[in-house]
Amino acid sequence: MPKTNIQPEKPAPAAPAISSFGPDNVTGYRSFQAGGFEFSRDEYFAHIVWPKGTHVVPIDQFLRSMIRAIAWNFFYGTINFDAVFGTVNHYGTVDMFAGRFNDAYVNGGLDYSEVFDSDALMTIFKDVAADWTNEGFDPFAAPQETGTAWGRKRDENPTALGRQRITARRMIGLPGDAELRTDDNGYPVNRMFKDVVQDAPLVEAKPGFEGEVQAFNLFAYLSRSDVTWNPSVCSVVGDSLFCPTSEEYILPIEHGNDRVEWFIQLSDEIIWDVKDRDSGHPRARVTMRAGDVAAMPADIRHQGFAPKRSMLLVWENASSEIPKLIAAGKARVTAVDF
Amino acid sequence: MSDYQTNFGSLNHFQKGGVQAIADDPKNYAFSNIFEVASHAAPFERIAVAQNFEYVVEVSRAEGRSPWYSADHDEMVICMDGVVEINLVQPDAAIVAAGTQGAVQLKTQPSGRKMGRIVLGRGHMALLPKSAAYGFQAEKPSVLMIQTLKGAATVEKWADICQTTSS
């Protein structure tokens, strides 16, 4: 039976208080409160306080994690900002926790969790990201492609934070669907993908079938991604979503699965540290090179390391029933038996 | 000229990674390599390399002319290596029963209107529309990856393709 501590906190309390304070007279940053959690930042760190403890996270890591929680609408399962703090998505409500998936905190009785309405928590996450992200720092960008998050408050960076995650309804490039990336619409080829061929498939559609006979260059499309570790949907078959992404440096979060997801390495190399979802204990290291395919079980958390910008195809089954089936022990946590 | 070299892998040159188990069974990761699977496959065998409930990702070695296929849902295909031509036909009558999951191999090319043709190179992705019939053709061994549902044409050989011990 799978472990069940990703079940929602029950009973759901009345809407926890959410508010903000400041700005601070020295750093210029506002502080925020959501239920029993308090958030503040200084020049280098985010500080988190909850009724049973305190925590400190480097501000660049905190903002890189938070912007992905925002972009993915809390994503599938658990977003661990680090070994202590994070969120669990229940698709309508979200648990925010400290120490819940950390053996030492749990055994010491220091773990803490609260349930929030998703939209309400999203509002405060966006406020935190907007106030704490300075001009020049892009939390979606690879470290070599952006300025730093350090220092006192300067101008904000709404352009970087305002990106819309691309989600094709059927396939990228189809009439009326998500657009291809080009120089003209603001997506130049990335510096590490200058050698990726930018040709197009030959498409000869007979009259009346122009909307169905369609193809595009996926590798060229990915070579023009301006973000890292931010999967977009490029094709849809029912609940089957192909979510390719370009990866460089470190996945800021440790993603805790609530369903099996698959990785198909399209180019170059990513090394994955895999840990137990609930305890954080190491379980495996998976090295993926071009053409490799691997399943991530539904009871793990994973974090990727990409020495060079690479192309990864994340394959998701978006069915809303899967987490319930797995949590109820009615579906296995691994992809296939053999 | 770029200082960086992007490695996509191919039938003739791939360097497989692997699962280093710390406290787990490597089989839980169903780890395989598309090019290795295709290198041992019969032409146009549709081998599942990933499965998530009813959905699969199939790998196919494209070499010569394929049988014709059709499905009662969209499928997507990516050319991972080589060059592959796709011919599409709108059948005169439905040839796959409604609700059928996965691709169905047809005995012959169905009669119907020609929809068009697509030639994919490496990294190109095409739509295989619901209810269309399609056939592949490749002069040289090439590799396809197909986003579809598990069906009659799907071949499962997990124990043959997946890593079973720690690397």
XYZ file of C-alpha atoms in Angstrom:
505
model
C 0.000 0.000 0.000
C 1.296 3.465 -0.759
C 1.942 5.854 2.078
C -0.849 8.303 2.543
C 0.554 11.440 4.073
C -0.106 13.410 0.896
C -3.786 13.224 1.764
C -5.313 16.666 2.374
C -5.208 18.085 5.849
C -8.654 17.502 7.361
C -10.902 19.045 8.380
C -10.367 22.005 6.102
C -10.334 25.115 8.272
C -12.041 28.359 7.468
C -10.011 30.444 5.022
C -6.711 31.232 6.801
C -5.847 34.893 7.099
C -3.668 36.205 4.309
C -2.027 39.606 4.533
C 1.114 41.602 3.890
C 3.161 44.164 5.811
C 5.778 46.782 5.125
C 7.812 47.583 3.200
C 10.834 47.183 5.495
C 12.621 50.493 6.109
C 16.062 49.033 5.330
C 15.612 46.384 2.611
C 12.477 47.775 1.000
C 10.753 44.375 0.835
C 7.266 43.613 2.127
C 6.536 40.712 4.498
C 3.606 38.357 4.099
C 1.422 36.122 6.232
C -0.683 33.155 5.137
C -2.418 31.378 7.993
C 0.281 30.402 10.479
C 3.108 30.993 8.007
C 5.081 34.250 7.869
C 7.440 35.160 5.041
C 10.091 37.862 4.922
C 13.262 38.414 2.918
C 16.540 40.210 3.390
C 19.353 40.730 0.917
C 20.240 37.021 0.619
C 17.551 34.864 2.184
C 13.855 34.121 2.497
C 12.833 33.586 6.114
C 9.847 31.359 6.912
C 8.245 31.183 10.342
C 5.501 28.817 11.430
C 4.066 28.026 14.873
C 6.581 25.237 15.516
C 9.743 26.565 13.910
C 11.691 28.740 11.528
C 13.528 28.174 8.266
C 15.877 29.994 5.907
C 16.151 29.482 2.130
C 18.594 31.248 -0.244
C 16.473 33.841 -2.008
C 17.412 32.765 -5.558
C 16.367 29.183 -4.825
C 13.193 30.355 -3.112
C 12.135 32.569 -6.028
C 13.021 29.942 -8.663
C 10.829 27.463 -6.782
C 7.998 29.886 -6.166
C 7.747 31.017 -9.789
C 7.367 27.402 -10.874
C 4.666 26.780 -8.283
C 2.896 29.785 -9.786
C 3.469 28.847 -13.437
C 2.327 25.266 -12.896
C -0.659 26.196 -10.694
C 0.920 24.042 -7.939
C 1.592 21.260 -10.489
C 0.975 17.554 -9.913
C 1.595 16.433 -6.330
C 4.240 18.005 -4.123
C 6.537 20.960 -4.776
C 9.396 20.791 -2.281
C 11.201 24.133 -2.280
C 13.869 22.251 -0.334
C 13.964 19.505 2.303
C 11.626 21.430 4.624
C 9.150 23.778 2.932
C 6.657 23.209 0.132
C 3.117 22.628 -1.151
C 0.877 19.652 -1.947
C -1.730 20.135 -4.657
C -5.191 18.695 -4.123
C -6.613 20.435 -7.206
C -8.844 23.032 -5.586
C -7.076 23.214 -2.260
C -3.365 23.274 -1.495
C -1.514 22.203 1.628
C 1.395 24.440 2.565
C 3.808 22.638 4.865
C 7.033 22.804 6.808
C 8.857 19.604 7.715
C 5.985 17.342 6.660
C 8.131 15.281 4.309
C 11.236 15.283 6.467
C 11.774 12.435 8.926
C 13.650 14.523 11.459
C 10.987 17.217 11.626
C 8.184 14.663 11.812
C 9.901 12.600 14.514
C 10.687 15.784 16.442
C 7.093 16.958 16.235
C 8.100 20.130 14.384
C 6.214 19.468 11.156
C 3.323 21.779 10.352
C 0.776 21.978 7.558
C -2.234 24.098 6.656
C -4.784 23.826 3.887
C -5.581 26.818 1.665
C -7.949 27.561 -1.140
C -5.774 27.290 -4.270
C -6.739 30.685 -5.677
C -6.170 32.464 -2.382
C -2.710 30.970 -1.893
C -1.867 31.640 -5.525
C -2.672 35.311 -5.001
C -0.219 35.643 -2.154
C 2.468 33.610 -3.981
C 2.163 36.027 -6.909
C 2.387 38.993 -4.548
C 5.519 37.576 -2.898
C 7.163 36.834 -6.254
C 6.316 40.281 -7.610
C 7.627 42.131 -4.561
C 10.771 40.074 -4.043
C 11.943 39.638 -7.662
C 14.145 42.547 -8.654
C 14.653 43.932 -12.117
C 17.431 41.957 -13.793
C 16.679 38.644 -12.089
C 14.645 36.138 -14.097
C 13.810 33.090 -11.964
C 12.935 31.044 -15.079
C 16.318 31.652 -16.711
C 19.514 29.651 -16.404
C 21.998 31.272 -13.992
C 24.306 32.273 -16.863
C 21.448 34.090 -18.565
C 20.220 36.336 -15.787
C 21.345 38.764 -13.117
C 21.235 38.004 -9.412
C 18.448 37.961 -6.875
C 20.604 39.515 -4.172
C 20.466 42.909 -2.555
C 17.968 45.478 -1.458
C 14.808 46.123 -3.377
C 15.198 47.608 -6.829
C 12.637 47.831 -9.588
C 10.437 44.775 -10.106
C 10.481 42.384 -13.101
C 6.872 41.897 -14.247
C 7.908 40.828 -17.753
C 9.798 37.774 -16.486
C 7.059 36.863 -14.024
C 4.208 37.413 -16.455
C 5.050 34.664 -18.921
C 2.177 32.418 -19.876
C 2.849 28.673 -19.854
C 2.228 27.355 -23.358
C -0.433 24.656 -23.505
C -1.408 23.299 -26.896
C -4.977 22.049 -27.170
C -4.093 19.474 -29.860
C -0.632 20.147 -31.320
C 1.677 23.136 -31.577
C 1.350 24.898 -34.918
C -2.151 23.741 -35.831
C -4.475 26.494 -37.042
C -5.873 28.273 -33.984
C -3.601 26.362 -31.592
C -0.415 27.455 -29.786
C 2.040 29.194 -32.092
C 5.464 28.089 -33.229
C 8.413 30.022 -31.814
C 10.286 32.299 -34.209
C 12.706 35.213 -34.164
C 9.816 37.455 -35.116
C 7.663 36.578 -32.122
C 10.506 36.934 -29.653
C 12.048 33.483 -29.418
C 15.609 33.466 -30.788
C 17.592 30.223 -30.762
C 19.257 29.707 -27.375
C 23.030 30.106 -27.161
C 23.512 26.398 -26.370
C 21.307 25.213 -29.253
C 22.841 27.210 -32.114
C 23.716 23.923 -33.861
C 20.107 22.649 -33.856
C 18.803 22.444 -37.432
C 15.938 24.890 -37.979
C 14.417 23.207 -41.057
C 10.735 22.390 -41.428
C 9.065 19.130 -42.433
C 7.706 18.849 -45.959
C 3.934 19.103 -45.718
C 1.786 18.617 -48.833
C -1.907 18.802 -47.891
C -4.604 18.140 -50.452
C -7.324 20.803 -50.670
C -9.698 20.500 -47.745
C -7.146 18.787 -45.489
C -4.867 21.723 -44.714
C -5.943 21.739 -41.064
C -5.284 18.025 -40.543
C -2.111 17.376 -42.503
C 0.268 19.199 -40.184
C 3.770 18.875 -38.835
C 6.442 21.063 -37.235
C 10.029 20.905 -36.050
C 9.825 20.066 -32.340
C 13.589 20.239 -31.784
C 13.742 23.712 -33.361
C 10.779 24.736 -31.210
C 12.602 23.600 -28.065
C 15.856 25.244 -29.133
C 13.988 28.560 -28.920
C 12.634 28.129 -25.394
C 13.562 31.110 -23.226
C 12.969 29.304 -19.924
C 14.365 26.321 -18.065
C 12.613 23.582 -16.112
C 9.181 24.780 -17.227
C 7.343 22.113 -19.259
C 4.825 23.306 -21.830
C 2.238 21.125 -23.546
C 3.056 20.487 -27.208
C 0.609 17.693 -28.067
C -2.502 16.138 -26.564
C -4.049 12.686 -27.017
C -6.911 12.478 -24.516
C -5.257 12.769 -21.085
C -1.834 12.004 -22.557
C 0.222 15.201 -22.577
C 3.634 15.555 -24.189
C 5.297 18.307 -22.153
C 8.734 19.084 -23.581
C 11.067 21.494 -21.850
C 14.620 22.767 -22.012
C 16.748 22.138 -18.944
C 19.950 23.751 -17.713
C 21.604 23.782 -14.278
C 19.320 22.461 -11.488
C 15.585 21.862 -11.230
C 14.970 24.283 -8.340
C 12.372 22.103 -6.670
C 12.217 18.481 -5.658
C 9.024 17.351 -7.356
C 7.076 14.796 -5.335
C 4.903 12.682 -7.610
C 1.246 11.856 -7.014
C 1.218 9.721 -10.169
C 3.753 8.048 -12.421
C 5.361 10.428 -14.870
C 7.787 9.558 -17.616
C 10.928 11.251 -18.858
C 12.172 10.854 -22.427
C 15.560 12.461 -22.917
C 15.567 14.093 -26.344
C 19.072 15.521 -26.217
C 22.202 15.635 -24.085
C 22.150 14.544 -20.436
C 20.291 15.010 -17.160
C 21.177 13.327 -13.869
C 18.250 12.749 -11.528
C 18.495 12.347 -7.768
C 15.524 10.261 -6.689
C 14.403 10.182 -3.055
C 11.513 8.695 -1.165
C 8.575 11.087 -1.522
C 7.647 11.013 2.144
C 10.904 10.584 4.069
C 13.385 12.177 1.665
C 15.730 9.196 1.929
C 17.780 8.558 -1.268
C 16.482 5.755 -3.489
C 18.306 6.018 -6.815
C 20.351 8.130 -9.178
C 19.149 8.004 -12.774
C 21.437 9.206 -15.552
C 19.551 9.932 -18.759
C 21.185 10.525 -22.124
C 19.711 11.154 -25.567
C 17.084 8.509 -26.347
C 16.787 7.225 -22.784
C 13.337 6.608 -21.309
C 12.557 6.284 -17.593
C 9.482 6.235 -15.373
C 9.390 8.167 -12.132
C 7.280 6.124 -9.657
C 4.353 7.754 -7.884
C 5.979 7.508 -4.441
C 9.224 9.389 -5.075
C 10.541 12.930 -5.332
C 13.097 13.871 -7.967
C 15.486 16.690 -8.767
C 17.392 17.025 -12.037
C 20.873 18.324 -12.862
C 21.660 19.333 -16.458
C 25.329 20.156 -17.147
C 24.445 21.558 -20.588
C 21.082 22.881 -21.777
C 19.189 19.805 -22.888
C 15.800 18.834 -24.252
C 13.550 16.694 -22.070
C 10.119 15.342 -22.919
C 8.025 14.995 -19.768
C 5.074 12.701 -20.431
C 2.079 13.089 -18.145
C -1.269 11.367 -17.796
C -3.435 14.285 -16.685
C -6.392 12.202 -15.503
C -7.754 13.663 -12.277
C -8.655 10.154 -11.072
C -5.102 8.834 -10.788
C -4.052 10.438 -7.470
C -7.259 9.152 -5.852
C -6.703 5.638 -7.202
C -3.102 5.573 -6.022
C -3.914 7.043 -2.613
C -6.675 4.444 -2.191
C -4.286 1.642 -3.106
C -6.283 0.844 -6.246
C -3.465 1.642 -8.646
C 0.196 0.757 -8.441
C 2.893 3.350 -7.881
C 5.141 1.972 -10.605
C 4.451 2.179 -14.320
C 4.713 -1.430 -15.487
C 5.220 -4.902 -14.068
C 7.662 -7.188 -15.804
C 29.738 28.547 -35.121
C 28.365 27.469 -31.773
C 30.744 26.471 -29.003
C 28.178 23.927 -27.870
C 27.365 20.584 -29.469
C 23.872 19.203 -29.005
C 23.724 15.408 -28.842
C 20.500 13.871 -30.084
C 21.626 10.264 -30.425
C 20.850 8.019 -33.371
C 20.493 4.391 -34.381
C 24.194 4.264 -35.121
C 25.413 6.259 -32.165
C 23.820 6.408 -28.757
C 25.293 6.333 -25.277
C 22.837 4.907 -22.810
C 22.660 6.108 -19.204
C 21.143 4.001 -16.451
C 19.701 3.560 -12.990
C 22.088 3.429 -10.051
C 19.963 1.934 -7.307
C 20.574 3.137 -3.748
C 17.537 1.690 -1.992
C 15.224 0.683 -4.803
C 14.600 -1.859 -7.548
C 15.868 -0.589 -10.935
C 12.852 -2.247 -12.564
C 10.656 0.410 -10.963
C 12.078 2.906 -13.453
C 11.405 0.820 -16.625
C 14.592 2.313 -18.044
C 15.279 1.789 -21.751
C 16.697 3.602 -24.752
C 14.719 4.394 -27.878
C 17.619 3.796 -30.257
C 18.603 0.545 -28.597
C 15.000 -0.674 -28.767
C 14.767 0.281 -32.447
C 18.100 -1.318 -33.241
C 16.732 -4.721 -32.151
C 13.238 -4.280 -33.581
C 11.668 -5.673 -36.722
C 10.656 -2.992 -39.204
C 7.526 -1.146 -38.037
C 7.080 -3.192 -34.876
C 5.354 -0.752 -32.501
C 7.107 -1.410 -29.196
C 5.833 0.257 -26.026
C 8.654 2.043 -24.167
C 6.368 3.960 -21.806
C 2.906 3.243 -20.428
C 0.612 5.248 -18.160
C -2.684 3.411 -17.699
C -4.267 3.133 -21.180
C -1.755 5.446 -22.832
C 1.572 4.375 -24.325
C 4.561 5.758 -26.145
C 5.633 3.401 -28.897
C 8.962 3.180 -30.703
C 9.108 1.917 -34.260
C 12.023 1.171 -36.544
C 11.022 2.646 -39.916
C 12.624 0.728 -42.747
C 10.997 0.188 -46.143
C 7.222 0.491 -46.456
C 4.949 -0.041 -43.453
C 1.525 -1.619 -43.231
C -1.369 0.848 -43.145
C -2.788 1.867 -39.789
C -5.716 3.825 -38.434
C -7.018 4.805 -34.995
C -10.232 6.157 -33.537
C -8.298 8.972 -31.862
C -5.491 11.347 -32.704
C -1.948 10.066 -32.545
C 1.290 12.060 -32.763
C 4.564 10.888 -34.232
C 8.086 12.249 -33.803
C 10.963 11.264 -36.069
C 13.902 10.636 -33.732
C 16.389 9.653 -36.436
C 16.440 9.465 -40.227
C 13.829 10.537 -42.757
C 10.296 9.128 -42.876
C 7.483 9.815 -45.319
C 3.867 9.625 -44.134
C 0.962 9.198 -46.549
C -2.522 9.985 -45.249
C -5.874 8.799 -46.629
C -9.404 9.613 -45.527
C -11.182 6.238 -45.827
C -14.486 6.105 -47.695
C -16.044 4.390 -44.681
C -15.074 4.088 -41.028
C -12.542 1.304 -40.680
C -11.931 1.342 -36.924
C -14.825 0.776 -34.551
C -15.765 3.739 -32.387
C -14.104 3.580 -29.007
C -11.260 1.357 -30.153
C -8.053 2.193 -28.331
C -4.705 2.286 -30.087
C -3.700 1.860 -33.695
C -5.204 -0.917 -35.793
C -3.136 -2.477 -38.556
C -5.062 -2.661 -41.843
C -4.782 -5.497 -44.328
C -4.444 -3.187 -47.306
C -4.403 0.486 -48.157
C -8.028 1.609 -47.739
C -9.872 3.259 -50.569
C -10.578 6.903 -49.975
C -9.454 10.457 -50.617
C -5.776 11.236 -50.397
C -5.253 13.765 -47.615
C -1.627 14.499 -48.333
C 1.905 13.526 -47.495
C 4.456 14.622 -44.934
C 8.191 14.039 -44.914
C 9.715 14.151 -41.437
C 13.371 14.655 -40.626
C 14.963 14.334 -37.212
C 13.034 16.164 -34.546
C 9.945 16.762 -36.657
C 6.514 15.974 -35.187
C 3.319 15.230 -37.133
C -0.341 14.767 -36.359
C -1.901 11.434 -37.318
C -5.532 12.554 -37.250
C -8.370 10.522 -35.797
C -9.945 8.148 -38.349
C -7.327 8.820 -41.024
C -5.399 5.880 -42.454
C -1.646 6.276 -42.680
C 1.423 4.479 -43.885
C 5.114 5.144 -43.292
C 7.979 4.798 -45.730
C 11.721 5.114 -45.119
C 14.546 4.447 -47.556
C 17.081 4.047 -44.743
C 16.555 2.730 -41.205
C 14.942 5.490 -39.167
C 13.298 5.770 -35.747
C 9.790 6.923 -34.884
C 8.233 7.644 -31.493
C 4.429 7.570 -31.361
C 2.094 9.112 -28.749
C -0.971 6.877 -28.706
C -3.062 4.415 -26.690
C -2.237 0.770 -26.126
C -3.994 -1.283 -28.768
C -3.861 -4.251 -31.059
C -0.698 -3.064 -32.796
C 1.210 -2.396 -29.568
C 4.032 -4.817 -28.769
C 5.099 -5.199 -25.124
C 8.481 -6.693 -24.330
C 9.416 -4.846 -21.137
C 11.720 -7.539 -19.784
C 13.724 -7.456 -23.004
C 14.125 -3.695 -23.268
C 14.338 -2.460 -19.651
C 17.243 -2.341 -17.228
C 16.801 -4.956 -14.521
C 19.920 -4.571 -12.355
C 21.713 -1.543 -10.929
C 24.291 0.071 -13.198
